[in-house]
Amino acid sequence: MKYEWYRVYHGMPEDSKLRVIAQRSKQLMAHVVAVWICVLDAASRHETRGTVQVDAEQIAVVQEIDQKIVESIIKAFREKGLINKNNVLTAWRTRQYATEKERAATYRDNKKEDETSHGVTENHAASHGVTPDHAPSHKNAKNDPDREDRGTEGRSKAENRKRTEVEEETDASAEKDQKNNSDKKIRAREEKGERERKKQKIGGQAADQKQTGSPILQEMLDIWNAEVQSKLTKGQKAILTAKRKEQMTQRWLDDFQQDMRAWRYYCQIIGASDFCLGRIAGKGWTIDLAWAVESSDHVAKILEGGFSGGNHPPKPPRCDVPALQQAWDAVLLAFEQKHSKAICRSWLAATVITRMQRHCDGALLTMQCPNKFTCEWITQHYLADLNRWWAEATVDADFSVTGLELVTEG
């Protein structure tokens, strides 16, 4: 069974062994702790838990630490005996469970031991000091109003009542937890079913898409090839494999909110990163489509600027009217083809399509500009083209854009 978790022990951030590793490798304690966490995580994910196959380069990329630093820390782990010659963490068995069954069995044994120990203590306390010569008869005990153990009897009853209340409260809590777990399982099944239906639709598994594949995935691939792959391998395009289809579908649903503009911007960030394109001397790493769509963590890393130093290209011009998103993309494409992408981003990146007002003869759009100079420049040089492209982009829609008004912020 694969674990989704592993134990991180108390005191690990200031563990004396890790401090020795930091001193021996002459590296920061923060770097040692980060690498050790990666090692524990890799050991937990391994088919044989506790065994670790360390990839120094991957740790360096993910944690943004120089690879030589990571290699020196791992070397110190081995020299200190934290990782043995068989690539097994030497203290794994003392701090981790080997299987889920072992964890459950240990929990049950500890609980049983506590209950047994509690019962033995009570029996011992009840019989302590009672001998055949001194034990009072039931008759004498009943008739003696000054009997000293009457208070003990009262305390025992109180303790029993308290114990019963605790047991009832525990049972109620367990029943509540069981119901909550059941509800969670039902919701999880429903969410999984919905996700599978979306995957089937998007991933091209429907009967009418078996030959051609999903149009959405194909559009995502075309954008990747244009923004990234063309800069990696000129004349060669990335292709859709079964695994890539599955991963791209997952990212489309989970990370890009089914918004092609978000995916395009993601690809543009990658295409503008010298690190991702393998242009950083000594790094020896180049991104590919498989890595870019492998996990949500990879997407977050790119969007957070982990591979571009935060120097992202400007975001595409925004459109706050959902019904106009596709038409706006067509207008921007026409603008780029006539005036170039650089000019498009230079003058339109900070603009926003804020609203649409319908009239009997069409629709009037409002574009907000960041300042008066931008507003006047777009009006003088590009407004006529924008009006024409908007009309062409909405000619087959339920409404036709007949005009574009420009306003400034505030």
mmCIF file of C-alpha atoms in Angstrom:
data_model
loop_
_atom_site.group_PDB
_atom_site.id
_atom_site.type_symbol
_atom_site.label_atom_id
_atom_site.label_comp_id
_atom_site.label_asym_id
_atom_site.label_seq_id
_atom_site.Cartn_x
_atom_site.Cartn_y
_atom_site.Cartn_z
ATOM 1 C CA MET A 1 0.000 0.000 0.000
ATOM 2 C CA LYS A 2 1.320 3.448 -0.893
ATOM 3 C CA TYR A 3 1.346 5.965 1.937
ATOM 4 C CA GLU A 4 0.186 9.529 1.411
ATOM 5 C CA TRP A 5 2.061 10.557 4.574
ATOM 6 C CA TYR A 6 5.054 9.775 6.743
ATOM 7 C CA ARG A 7 6.217 10.749 10.228
ATOM 8 C CA VAL A 8 8.357 13.811 10.827
ATOM 9 C CA TYR A 9 9.715 13.481 14.345
ATOM 10 C CA HIS A 10 9.724 16.156 17.054
ATOM 11 C CA GLY A 11 12.932 18.157 17.321
ATOM 12 C CA MET A 12 13.988 17.483 13.741
ATOM 13 C CA PRO A 13 14.663 21.162 12.871
ATOM 14 C CA GLU A 14 17.325 21.276 15.599
ATOM 15 C CA ASP A 15 18.422 17.614 15.479
ATOM 16 C CA SER A 16 22.037 17.365 16.683
ATOM 17 C CA LYS A 17 22.837 14.840 13.944
ATOM 18 C CA LEU A 18 21.664 17.267 11.283
ATOM 19 C CA ARG A 19 23.785 19.973 12.896
ATOM 20 C CA VAL A 20 26.787 17.667 12.566
ATOM 21 C CA ILE A 21 25.864 17.165 8.902
ATOM 22 C CA ALA A 22 25.713 20.950 8.424
ATOM 23 C CA GLN A 23 29.130 21.395 10.034
ATOM 24 C CA ARG A 24 30.680 18.476 8.164
ATOM 25 C CA SER A 25 29.350 19.571 4.768
ATOM 26 C CA LYS A 26 29.909 23.269 5.598
ATOM 27 C CA GLN A 27 26.359 24.098 4.524
ATOM 28 C CA LEU A 28 23.471 26.029 6.065
ATOM 29 C CA MET A 29 21.283 24.143 8.535
ATOM 30 C CA ALA A 30 18.230 25.279 6.532
ATOM 31 C CA HIS A 31 19.601 23.535 3.443
ATOM 32 C CA VAL A 32 20.366 20.364 5.407
ATOM 33 C CA VAL A 33 16.812 20.221 6.825
ATOM 34 C CA ALA A 34 15.290 20.842 3.372
ATOM 35 C CA VAL A 35 17.344 18.049 1.777
ATOM 36 C CA TRP A 36 16.564 15.686 4.682
ATOM 37 C CA ILE A 37 12.822 16.293 4.200
ATOM 38 C CA CYS A 38 13.227 15.423 0.502
ATOM 39 C CA VAL A 39 15.098 12.244 1.459
ATOM 40 C CA LEU A 40 12.347 11.212 3.917
ATOM 41 C CA ASP A 41 9.701 11.932 1.306
ATOM 42 C CA ALA A 42 11.534 9.853 -1.313
ATOM 43 C CA ALA A 43 11.928 6.980 1.167
ATOM 44 C CA SER A 44 8.203 7.053 1.947
ATOM 45 C CA ARG A 45 7.268 7.015 -1.747
ATOM 46 C CA HIS A 46 9.600 4.120 -2.603
ATOM 47 C CA GLU A 47 8.021 0.736 -3.268
ATOM 48 C CA THR A 48 10.117 -0.630 -0.417
ATOM 49 C CA ARG A 49 9.539 2.028 2.215
ATOM 50 C CA GLY A 50 12.719 3.231 3.847
ATOM 51 C CA THR A 51 14.782 2.707 0.720
ATOM 52 C CA VAL A 52 15.751 5.890 -1.046
ATOM 53 C CA GLN A 53 16.996 6.642 -4.546
ATOM 54 C CA VAL A 54 18.314 10.157 -4.196
ATOM 55 C CA ASP A 55 18.282 12.442 -7.242
ATOM 56 C CA ALA A 56 20.468 15.383 -6.263
ATOM 57 C CA GLU A 57 19.669 17.289 -9.437
ATOM 58 C CA GLN A 58 15.905 17.034 -8.889
ATOM 59 C CA ILE A 59 16.205 18.143 -5.268
ATOM 60 C CA ALA A 60 18.367 21.066 -6.364
ATOM 61 C CA VAL A 61 15.817 22.173 -8.971
ATOM 62 C CA VAL A 62 12.779 21.820 -6.704
ATOM 63 C CA GLN A 63 14.363 23.466 -3.631
ATOM 64 C CA GLU A 64 16.302 26.058 -5.662
ATOM 65 C CA ILE A 65 19.607 25.000 -4.090
ATOM 66 C CA ASP A 66 22.880 24.608 -5.968
ATOM 67 C CA GLN A 67 23.351 20.979 -6.980
ATOM 68 C CA LYS A 68 26.860 20.822 -5.499
ATOM 69 C CA ILE A 69 25.451 21.857 -2.113
ATOM 70 C CA VAL A 70 22.844 19.070 -2.292
ATOM 71 C CA GLU A 71 25.492 16.511 -3.292
ATOM 72 C CA SER A 72 27.771 17.502 -0.377
ATOM 73 C CA ILE A 73 24.877 17.178 2.101
ATOM 74 C CA ILE A 74 23.856 13.739 0.784
ATOM 75 C CA LYS A 75 27.486 12.633 0.940
ATOM 76 C CA ALA A 76 27.587 13.686 4.600
ATOM 77 C CA PHE A 77 24.364 11.730 5.258
ATOM 78 C CA ARG A 78 26.092 8.597 3.991
ATOM 79 C CA GLU A 79 29.337 9.231 5.864
ATOM 80 C CA LYS A 80 27.444 9.812 9.100
ATOM 81 C CA GLY A 81 25.450 6.602 8.580
ATOM 82 C CA LEU A 82 22.000 8.165 8.183
ATOM 83 C CA ILE A 83 21.825 6.369 4.818
ATOM 84 C CA ASN A 84 23.551 2.978 4.693
ATOM 85 C CA LYS A 85 25.370 1.337 1.784
ATOM 86 C CA ASN A 86 22.123 -0.324 0.652
ATOM 87 C CA ASN A 87 20.442 3.101 0.325
ATOM 88 C CA VAL A 88 18.224 2.436 3.357
ATOM 89 C CA LEU A 89 17.566 5.066 6.029
ATOM 90 C CA THR A 90 19.060 3.459 9.124
ATOM 91 C CA ALA A 91 16.532 4.917 11.571
ATOM 92 C CA TRP A 92 13.486 4.337 9.368
ATOM 93 C CA ARG A 93 12.156 1.314 11.277
ATOM 94 C CA THR A 94 12.405 3.081 14.629
ATOM 95 C CA ARG A 95 10.434 6.127 13.530
ATOM 96 C CA GLN A 96 8.135 4.898 10.756
ATOM 97 C CA TYR A 97 5.594 2.125 10.292
ATOM 98 C CA ALA A 98 6.363 -0.359 7.549
ATOM 99 C CA THR A 99 2.711 -0.892 6.569
ATOM 100 C CA GLU A 100 -0.738 0.431 7.371
ATOM 101 C CA LYS A 101 -1.588 -2.916 9.011
ATOM 102 C CA GLU A 102 1.403 -2.556 11.307
ATOM 103 C CA ARG A 103 0.287 0.923 12.327
ATOM 104 C CA ALA A 104 -3.263 -0.279 13.068
ATOM 105 C CA ALA A 105 -2.002 -3.330 14.960
ATOM 106 C CA THR A 106 0.309 -1.188 17.091
ATOM 107 C CA TYR A 107 -2.557 1.161 17.893
ATOM 108 C CA ARG A 108 -4.823 -1.741 18.936
ATOM 109 C CA ASP A 109 -2.097 -3.367 21.051
ATOM 110 C CA ASN A 110 -1.355 -0.110 22.865
ATOM 111 C CA LYS A 111 -5.054 0.462 23.539
ATOM 112 C CA LYS A 112 -5.495 -3.105 24.803
ATOM 113 C CA GLU A 113 -2.422 -2.772 27.003
ATOM 114 C CA ASP A 114 -3.764 0.458 28.524
ATOM 115 C CA GLU A 115 -7.146 -1.129 29.269
ATOM 116 C CA THR A 116 -5.547 -4.261 30.783
ATOM 117 C CA SER A 117 -3.138 -2.216 32.881
ATOM 118 C CA HIS A 118 -5.997 -0.041 34.145
ATOM 119 C CA GLY A 119 -8.034 -3.086 35.136
ATOM 120 C CA VAL A 120 -5.115 -4.744 36.986
ATOM 121 C CA THR A 121 -4.471 -1.586 38.978
ATOM 122 C CA GLU A 122 -8.113 -1.402 40.082
ATOM 123 C CA ASN A 123 -8.201 -5.075 41.135
ATOM 124 C CA HIS A 124 -4.939 -4.666 43.021
ATOM 125 C CA ALA A 125 -6.214 -1.576 44.821
ATOM 126 C CA ALA A 126 -9.461 -3.319 45.796
ATOM 127 C CA SER A 127 -7.725 -6.351 47.292
ATOM 128 C CA HIS A 128 -4.717 -4.591 48.821
ATOM 129 C CA GLY A 129 -4.407 -5.100 52.601
ATOM 130 C CA VAL A 130 -7.195 -7.680 52.851
ATOM 131 C CA THR A 131 -6.154 -10.956 54.508
ATOM 132 C CA PRO A 132 -8.221 -13.983 55.597
ATOM 133 C CA ASP A 133 -7.814 -12.946 59.267
ATOM 134 C CA HIS A 134 -8.870 -9.346 58.758
ATOM 135 C CA ALA A 135 -11.400 -9.494 55.953
ATOM 136 C CA PRO A 136 -14.837 -8.388 57.359
ATOM 137 C CA SER A 137 -17.798 -10.640 56.786
ATOM 138 C CA HIS A 138 -20.638 -9.440 54.574
ATOM 139 C CA LYS A 139 -22.961 -9.551 57.558
ATOM 140 C CA ASN A 140 -20.786 -7.412 59.801
ATOM 141 C CA ALA A 141 -20.124 -5.012 56.985
ATOM 142 C CA LYS A 142 -23.827 -4.544 56.388
ATOM 143 C CA ASN A 143 -24.652 -3.877 60.068
ATOM 144 C CA ASP A 144 -21.696 -1.601 60.846
ATOM 145 C CA PRO A 145 -22.723 2.058 60.261
ATOM 146 C CA ASP A 146 -19.175 3.308 60.951
ATOM 147 C CA ARG A 147 -17.512 1.047 58.359
ATOM 148 C CA GLU A 148 -14.524 2.905 56.890
ATOM 149 C CA ASP A 149 -14.772 1.438 53.376
ATOM 150 C CA ARG A 150 -18.227 2.976 52.909
ATOM 151 C CA GLY A 151 -16.452 6.068 51.568
ATOM 152 C CA THR A 152 -14.384 3.886 49.262
ATOM 153 C CA GLU A 153 -17.562 2.249 48.001
ATOM 154 C CA GLY A 154 -19.003 5.675 47.267
ATOM 155 C CA ARG A 155 -15.874 6.739 45.441
ATOM 156 C CA SER A 156 -15.930 3.502 43.409
ATOM 157 C CA LYS A 157 -19.488 4.190 42.315
ATOM 158 C CA ALA A 158 -18.564 7.745 41.360
ATOM 159 C CA GLU A 159 -15.557 6.500 39.423
ATOM 160 C CA ASN A 160 -17.727 3.913 37.644
ATOM 161 C CA ARG A 161 -20.273 6.580 36.723
ATOM 162 C CA LYS A 162 -17.494 8.838 35.447
ATOM 163 C CA ARG A 163 -15.970 5.974 33.482
ATOM 164 C CA THR A 164 -19.367 5.172 31.969
ATOM 165 C CA GLU A 165 -19.852 8.805 30.947
ATOM 166 C CA VAL A 166 -16.407 8.865 29.313
ATOM 167 C CA GLU A 167 -17.143 5.613 27.465
ATOM 168 C CA GLU A 168 -20.499 6.934 26.248
ATOM 169 C CA GLU A 169 -18.853 10.161 25.105
ATOM 170 C CA THR A 170 -16.119 8.164 23.329
ATOM 171 C CA ASP A 171 -18.718 5.958 21.620
ATOM 172 C CA ALA A 172 -20.693 9.019 20.518
ATOM 173 C CA SER A 173 -17.525 10.629 19.182
ATOM 174 C CA ALA A 174 -16.578 7.439 17.334
ATOM 175 C CA GLU A 175 -20.066 7.200 15.839
ATOM 176 C CA LYS A 176 -19.873 10.838 14.722
ATOM 177 C CA ASP A 177 -16.433 10.255 13.172
ATOM 178 C CA GLN A 178 -17.745 7.175 11.388
ATOM 179 C CA LYS A 179 -20.672 9.142 9.959
ATOM 180 C CA ASN A 180 -18.370 11.984 8.871
ATOM 181 C CA ASN A 181 -16.009 9.497 7.201
ATOM 182 C CA SER A 182 -18.965 7.893 5.444
ATOM 183 C CA ASP A 183 -20.180 11.293 4.187
ATOM 184 C CA LYS A 184 -16.664 12.139 3.019
ATOM 185 C CA LYS A 185 -16.404 8.865 1.118
ATOM 186 C CA ILE A 186 -19.749 9.523 -0.590
ATOM 187 C CA ARG A 187 -18.666 13.037 -1.597
ATOM 188 C CA ALA A 188 -15.303 11.730 -2.756
ATOM 189 C CA ARG A 189 -17.009 9.116 -4.959
ATOM 190 C CA GLU A 190 -19.325 11.748 -6.415
ATOM 191 C CA GLU A 191 -16.422 14.111 -7.102
ATOM 192 C CA LYS A 192 -14.395 11.293 -8.620
ATOM 193 C CA GLY A 193 -17.303 10.343 -10.872
ATOM 194 C CA GLU A 194 -17.733 13.935 -12.019
ATOM 195 C CA ARG A 195 -13.997 14.251 -12.626
ATOM 196 C CA GLU A 196 -13.942 11.059 -14.661
ATOM 197 C CA ARG A 197 -16.839 12.301 -16.789
ATOM 198 C CA LYS A 198 -14.975 15.543 -17.453
ATOM 199 C CA LYS A 199 -11.797 13.636 -18.243
ATOM 200 C CA GLN A 200 -13.666 11.431 -20.678
ATOM 201 C CA LYS A 201 -15.117 14.439 -22.434
ATOM 202 C CA ILE A 202 -11.897 16.449 -22.556
ATOM 203 C CA GLY A 203 -9.456 13.589 -23.039
ATOM 204 C CA GLY A 204 -11.007 12.426 -26.289
ATOM 205 C CA GLN A 205 -12.366 9.097 -25.075
ATOM 206 C CA ALA A 206 -15.856 9.698 -26.432
ATOM 207 C CA ALA A 207 -16.744 7.683 -29.510
ATOM 208 C CA ASP A 208 -16.708 10.629 -31.879
ATOM 209 C CA GLN A 209 -13.214 11.679 -30.716
ATOM 210 C CA LYS A 210 -11.377 8.372 -30.772
ATOM 211 C CA GLN A 211 -9.703 9.154 -34.062
ATOM 212 C CA THR A 212 -8.999 12.855 -33.776
ATOM 213 C CA GLY A 213 -8.471 13.293 -30.021
ATOM 214 C CA SER A 214 -9.769 16.179 -27.916
ATOM 215 C CA PRO A 215 -9.868 19.596 -29.622
ATOM 216 C CA ILE A 216 -9.028 21.185 -26.262
ATOM 217 C CA LEU A 217 -5.892 19.087 -25.794
ATOM 218 C CA GLN A 218 -4.880 19.691 -29.399
ATOM 219 C CA GLU A 219 -5.216 23.451 -28.915
ATOM 220 C CA MET A 220 -3.141 23.224 -25.727
ATOM 221 C CA LEU A 221 -0.494 21.276 -27.649
ATOM 222 C CA ASP A 222 -0.462 23.836 -30.485
ATOM 223 C CA ILE A 223 0.092 26.639 -27.977
ATOM 224 C CA TRP A 224 2.924 24.696 -26.303
ATOM 225 C CA ASN A 225 4.615 24.072 -29.637
ATOM 226 C CA ALA A 226 4.332 27.722 -30.635
ATOM 227 C CA GLU A 227 5.416 29.280 -27.321
ATOM 228 C CA VAL A 228 7.931 26.717 -26.002
ATOM 229 C CA GLN A 229 8.813 23.768 -28.216
ATOM 230 C CA SER A 230 9.761 25.964 -31.164
ATOM 231 C CA LYS A 231 12.443 27.521 -28.929
ATOM 232 C CA LEU A 232 13.690 24.157 -27.655
ATOM 233 C CA THR A 233 13.933 22.142 -30.866
ATOM 234 C CA LYS A 234 13.468 24.057 -34.084
ATOM 235 C CA GLY A 235 11.472 22.129 -36.669
ATOM 236 C CA GLN A 236 10.344 19.478 -34.170
ATOM 237 C CA LYS A 237 7.006 19.508 -32.332
ATOM 238 C CA ALA A 238 5.856 17.863 -29.116
ATOM 239 C CA ILE A 239 3.258 15.108 -29.503
ATOM 240 C CA LEU A 240 0.330 13.833 -27.454
ATOM 241 C CA THR A 241 0.939 10.490 -25.776
ATOM 242 C CA ALA A 242 -1.650 8.667 -23.675
ATOM 243 C CA LYS A 243 0.043 9.723 -20.441
ATOM 244 C CA ARG A 244 0.417 13.334 -21.554
ATOM 245 C CA LYS A 245 -3.270 13.447 -22.476
ATOM 246 C CA GLU A 246 -4.193 12.284 -18.997
ATOM 247 C CA GLN A 247 -1.866 14.746 -17.273
ATOM 248 C CA MET A 248 -2.874 17.691 -19.484
ATOM 249 C CA THR A 249 -6.532 16.952 -18.780
ATOM 250 C CA GLN A 250 -5.816 16.935 -15.046
ATOM 251 C CA ARG A 251 -3.991 20.260 -15.198
ATOM 252 C CA TRP A 252 -6.737 21.756 -17.398
ATOM 253 C CA LEU A 253 -9.333 20.886 -14.753
ATOM 254 C CA ASP A 254 -7.330 21.543 -11.574
ATOM 255 C CA ASP A 255 -4.890 24.348 -12.352
ATOM 256 C CA PHE A 256 -6.072 26.384 -15.343
ATOM 257 C CA GLN A 257 -9.824 26.462 -14.562
ATOM 258 C CA GLN A 258 -10.562 25.408 -18.142
ATOM 259 C CA ASP A 259 -9.281 28.764 -19.392
ATOM 260 C CA MET A 260 -7.103 28.602 -22.507
ATOM 261 C CA ARG A 261 -5.803 32.107 -21.835
ATOM 262 C CA ALA A 262 -4.354 30.883 -18.511
ATOM 263 C CA TRP A 263 -2.650 27.953 -20.279
ATOM 264 C CA ARG A 264 -1.249 30.266 -22.975
ATOM 265 C CA TYR A 265 0.181 32.604 -20.346
ATOM 266 C CA TYR A 266 1.724 29.620 -18.532
ATOM 267 C CA CYS A 267 3.464 28.591 -21.759
ATOM 268 C CA GLN A 268 4.617 32.150 -22.380
ATOM 269 C CA ILE A 269 6.258 32.272 -18.936
ATOM 270 C CA ILE A 270 8.141 29.061 -19.747
ATOM 271 C CA GLY A 271 9.094 30.316 -23.198
ATOM 272 C CA ALA A 272 10.575 33.475 -21.671
ATOM 273 C CA SER A 273 12.640 31.618 -19.044
ATOM 274 C CA ASP A 274 16.302 31.018 -19.912
ATOM 275 C CA PHE A 275 16.439 28.397 -17.148
ATOM 276 C CA CYS A 276 13.542 26.396 -18.618
ATOM 277 C CA LEU A 277 15.043 26.603 -22.089
ATOM 278 C CA GLY A 278 18.389 25.258 -20.871
ATOM 279 C CA ARG A 279 20.306 28.469 -21.471
ATOM 280 C CA ILE A 280 21.843 28.731 -17.992
ATOM 281 C CA ALA A 281 25.442 27.504 -18.048
ATOM 282 C CA GLY A 282 26.188 24.662 -15.673
ATOM 283 C CA LYS A 283 22.576 23.769 -14.922
ATOM 284 C CA GLY A 284 22.164 21.059 -17.521
ATOM 285 C CA TRP A 285 18.380 21.015 -17.305
ATOM 286 C CA THR A 286 15.774 21.714 -19.971
ATOM 287 C CA ILE A 287 12.020 21.632 -19.519
ATOM 288 C CA ASP A 288 9.737 19.411 -21.599
ATOM 289 C CA LEU A 289 5.974 19.046 -21.933
ATOM 290 C CA ALA A 290 5.887 15.963 -19.700
ATOM 291 C CA TRP A 291 7.482 17.875 -16.794
ATOM 292 C CA ALA A 292 5.344 20.970 -17.347
ATOM 293 C CA VAL A 293 2.076 19.035 -16.928
ATOM 294 C CA GLU A 294 3.247 16.359 -14.479
ATOM 295 C CA SER A 295 1.819 17.913 -11.302
ATOM 296 C CA SER A 296 0.140 20.949 -9.741
ATOM 297 C CA ASP A 297 3.374 21.592 -7.838
ATOM 298 C CA HIS A 298 5.254 22.078 -11.117
ATOM 299 C CA VAL A 299 2.590 24.506 -12.358
ATOM 300 C CA ALA A 300 2.743 26.475 -9.104
ATOM 301 C CA LYS A 301 6.531 26.586 -9.289
ATOM 302 C CA ILE A 302 6.436 28.113 -12.776
ATOM 303 C CA LEU A 303 3.682 30.628 -11.959
ATOM 304 C CA GLU A 304 5.429 31.691 -8.747
ATOM 305 C CA GLY A 305 8.558 32.568 -10.728
ATOM 306 C CA GLY A 306 10.695 29.709 -9.430
ATOM 307 C CA PHE A 307 12.345 29.218 -12.821
ATOM 308 C CA SER A 308 12.305 32.759 -14.156
ATOM 309 C CA GLY A 309 13.405 34.814 -11.173
ATOM 310 C CA GLY A 310 9.931 36.347 -11.092
ATOM 311 C CA ASN A 311 10.539 38.084 -14.440
ATOM 312 C CA HIS A 312 7.286 37.076 -16.075
ATOM 313 C CA PRO A 313 6.145 38.468 -19.405
ATOM 314 C CA PRO A 314 3.215 40.873 -19.078
ATOM 315 C CA LYS A 315 -0.157 39.186 -18.736
ATOM 316 C CA PRO A 316 -2.471 39.256 -21.751
ATOM 317 C CA PRO A 317 -5.017 42.097 -21.877
ATOM 318 C CA ARG A 318 -7.921 41.272 -19.588
ATOM 319 C CA CYS A 319 -11.572 40.873 -20.484
ATOM 320 C CA ASP A 320 -14.077 40.951 -17.616
ATOM 321 C CA VAL A 321 -17.032 40.027 -19.825
ATOM 322 C CA PRO A 322 -17.073 36.201 -20.102
ATOM 323 C CA ALA A 323 -19.209 36.185 -23.251
ATOM 324 C CA LEU A 324 -16.519 38.186 -25.060
ATOM 325 C CA GLN A 325 -13.430 36.132 -24.111
ATOM 326 C CA GLN A 326 -13.213 34.182 -27.366
ATOM 327 C CA ALA A 327 -13.901 37.226 -29.522
ATOM 328 C CA TRP A 328 -11.259 39.224 -27.582
ATOM 329 C CA ASP A 329 -8.692 36.505 -28.287
ATOM 330 C CA ALA A 330 -9.492 36.785 -31.999
ATOM 331 C CA VAL A 331 -9.099 40.589 -31.866
ATOM 332 C CA LEU A 332 -5.729 40.285 -30.092
ATOM 333 C CA LEU A 333 -4.513 37.748 -32.646
ATOM 334 C CA ALA A 334 -5.456 40.092 -35.490
ATOM 335 C CA PHE A 335 -3.676 42.951 -33.712
ATOM 336 C CA GLU A 336 -0.486 40.876 -33.267
ATOM 337 C CA GLN A 337 -0.504 39.773 -36.899
ATOM 338 C CA LYS A 338 -0.676 43.365 -38.130
ATOM 339 C CA HIS A 339 1.364 45.238 -35.512
ATOM 340 C CA SER A 340 3.435 42.464 -33.794
ATOM 341 C CA LYS A 341 3.041 40.825 -30.395
ATOM 342 C CA ALA A 342 5.424 43.292 -28.754
ATOM 343 C CA ILE A 343 3.358 46.324 -29.776
ATOM 344 C CA CYS A 344 0.157 44.555 -28.754
ATOM 345 C CA ARG A 345 1.476 43.846 -25.274
ATOM 346 C CA SER A 346 3.052 47.285 -24.992
ATOM 347 C CA TRP A 347 -0.204 49.201 -25.538
ATOM 348 C CA LEU A 348 -2.953 46.752 -24.591
ATOM 349 C CA ALA A 349 -1.460 44.769 -21.662
ATOM 350 C CA ALA A 350 -2.751 47.215 -19.035
ATOM 351 C CA THR A 351 -6.176 47.662 -20.633
ATOM 352 C CA VAL A 352 -9.373 45.899 -19.547
ATOM 353 C CA ILE A 353 -12.654 45.242 -21.363
ATOM 354 C CA THR A 354 -14.903 46.189 -18.440
ATOM 355 C CA ARG A 355 -18.473 46.010 -19.758
ATOM 356 C CA MET A 356 -20.828 45.543 -22.685
ATOM 357 C CA GLN A 357 -23.986 47.603 -23.277
ATOM 358 C CA ARG A 358 -26.491 46.110 -25.703
ATOM 359 C CA HIS A 359 -28.540 48.294 -28.000
ATOM 360 C CA CYS A 360 -31.098 47.552 -30.660
ATOM 361 C CA ASP A 361 -28.461 47.674 -33.400
ATOM 362 C CA GLY A 362 -25.620 45.912 -31.555
ATOM 363 C CA ALA A 363 -23.354 46.242 -28.521
ATOM 364 C CA LEU A 364 -21.073 48.994 -27.237
ATOM 365 C CA LEU A 365 -17.931 47.881 -25.376
ATOM 366 C CA THR A 366 -15.974 49.847 -22.781
ATOM 367 C CA MET A 367 -12.182 49.522 -22.645
ATOM 368 C CA GLN A 368 -10.461 50.964 -19.576
ATOM 369 C CA CYS A 369 -6.957 52.373 -20.109
ATOM 370 C CA PRO A 370 -4.357 52.943 -17.374
ATOM 371 C CA ASN A 371 -3.830 56.634 -18.181
ATOM 372 C CA LYS A 372 -4.828 59.468 -20.486
ATOM 373 C CA PHE A 373 -1.753 59.143 -22.721
ATOM 374 C CA THR A 374 -2.445 55.442 -23.463
ATOM 375 C CA CYS A 375 -6.096 56.243 -24.125
ATOM 376 C CA GLU A 376 -5.244 58.983 -26.609
ATOM 377 C CA TRP A 377 -2.547 56.903 -28.341
ATOM 378 C CA ILE A 378 -4.809 53.880 -28.862
ATOM 379 C CA THR A 379 -7.628 56.158 -30.067
ATOM 380 C CA GLN A 380 -5.361 57.832 -32.616
ATOM 381 C CA HIS A 381 -3.455 54.806 -33.925
ATOM 382 C CA TYR A 382 -5.461 51.618 -33.287
ATOM 383 C CA LEU A 383 -9.121 52.353 -32.577
ATOM 384 C CA ALA A 384 -10.275 51.985 -36.183
ATOM 385 C CA ASP A 385 -8.628 48.555 -36.454
ATOM 386 C CA LEU A 386 -10.025 47.455 -33.089
ATOM 387 C CA ASN A 387 -13.573 48.416 -34.086
ATOM 388 C CA ARG A 388 -13.258 46.470 -37.341
ATOM 389 C CA TRP A 389 -11.794 43.369 -35.670
ATOM 390 C CA TRP A 390 -14.451 43.380 -32.965
ATOM 391 C CA ALA A 391 -17.190 43.492 -35.612
ATOM 392 C CA GLU A 392 -15.571 40.610 -37.515
ATOM 393 C CA ALA A 393 -15.099 38.525 -34.371
ATOM 394 C CA THR A 394 -18.775 38.833 -33.375
ATOM 395 C CA VAL A 395 -20.434 38.646 -36.777
ATOM 396 C CA ASP A 396 -21.815 35.155 -36.093
ATOM 397 C CA ALA A 397 -22.625 35.750 -32.414
ATOM 398 C CA ASP A 398 -25.997 36.576 -30.861
ATOM 399 C CA PHE A 399 -24.883 40.192 -30.820
ATOM 400 C CA SER A 400 -22.502 42.258 -32.952
ATOM 401 C CA VAL A 401 -20.076 44.764 -31.493
ATOM 402 C CA THR A 402 -20.723 48.082 -33.190
ATOM 403 C CA GLY A 403 -18.433 50.323 -31.186
ATOM 404 C CA LEU A 404 -15.627 50.568 -28.642
ATOM 405 C CA GLU A 405 -15.350 53.444 -26.171
ATOM 406 C CA LEU A 406 -12.103 54.133 -24.297
ATOM 407 C CA VAL A 407 -12.044 55.503 -20.759
ATOM 408 C CA THR A 408 -9.290 56.077 -18.187
ATOM 409 C CA GLU A 409 -9.093 54.621 -14.676
ATOM 410 C CA GLY A 410 -10.965 56.575 -12.055
#
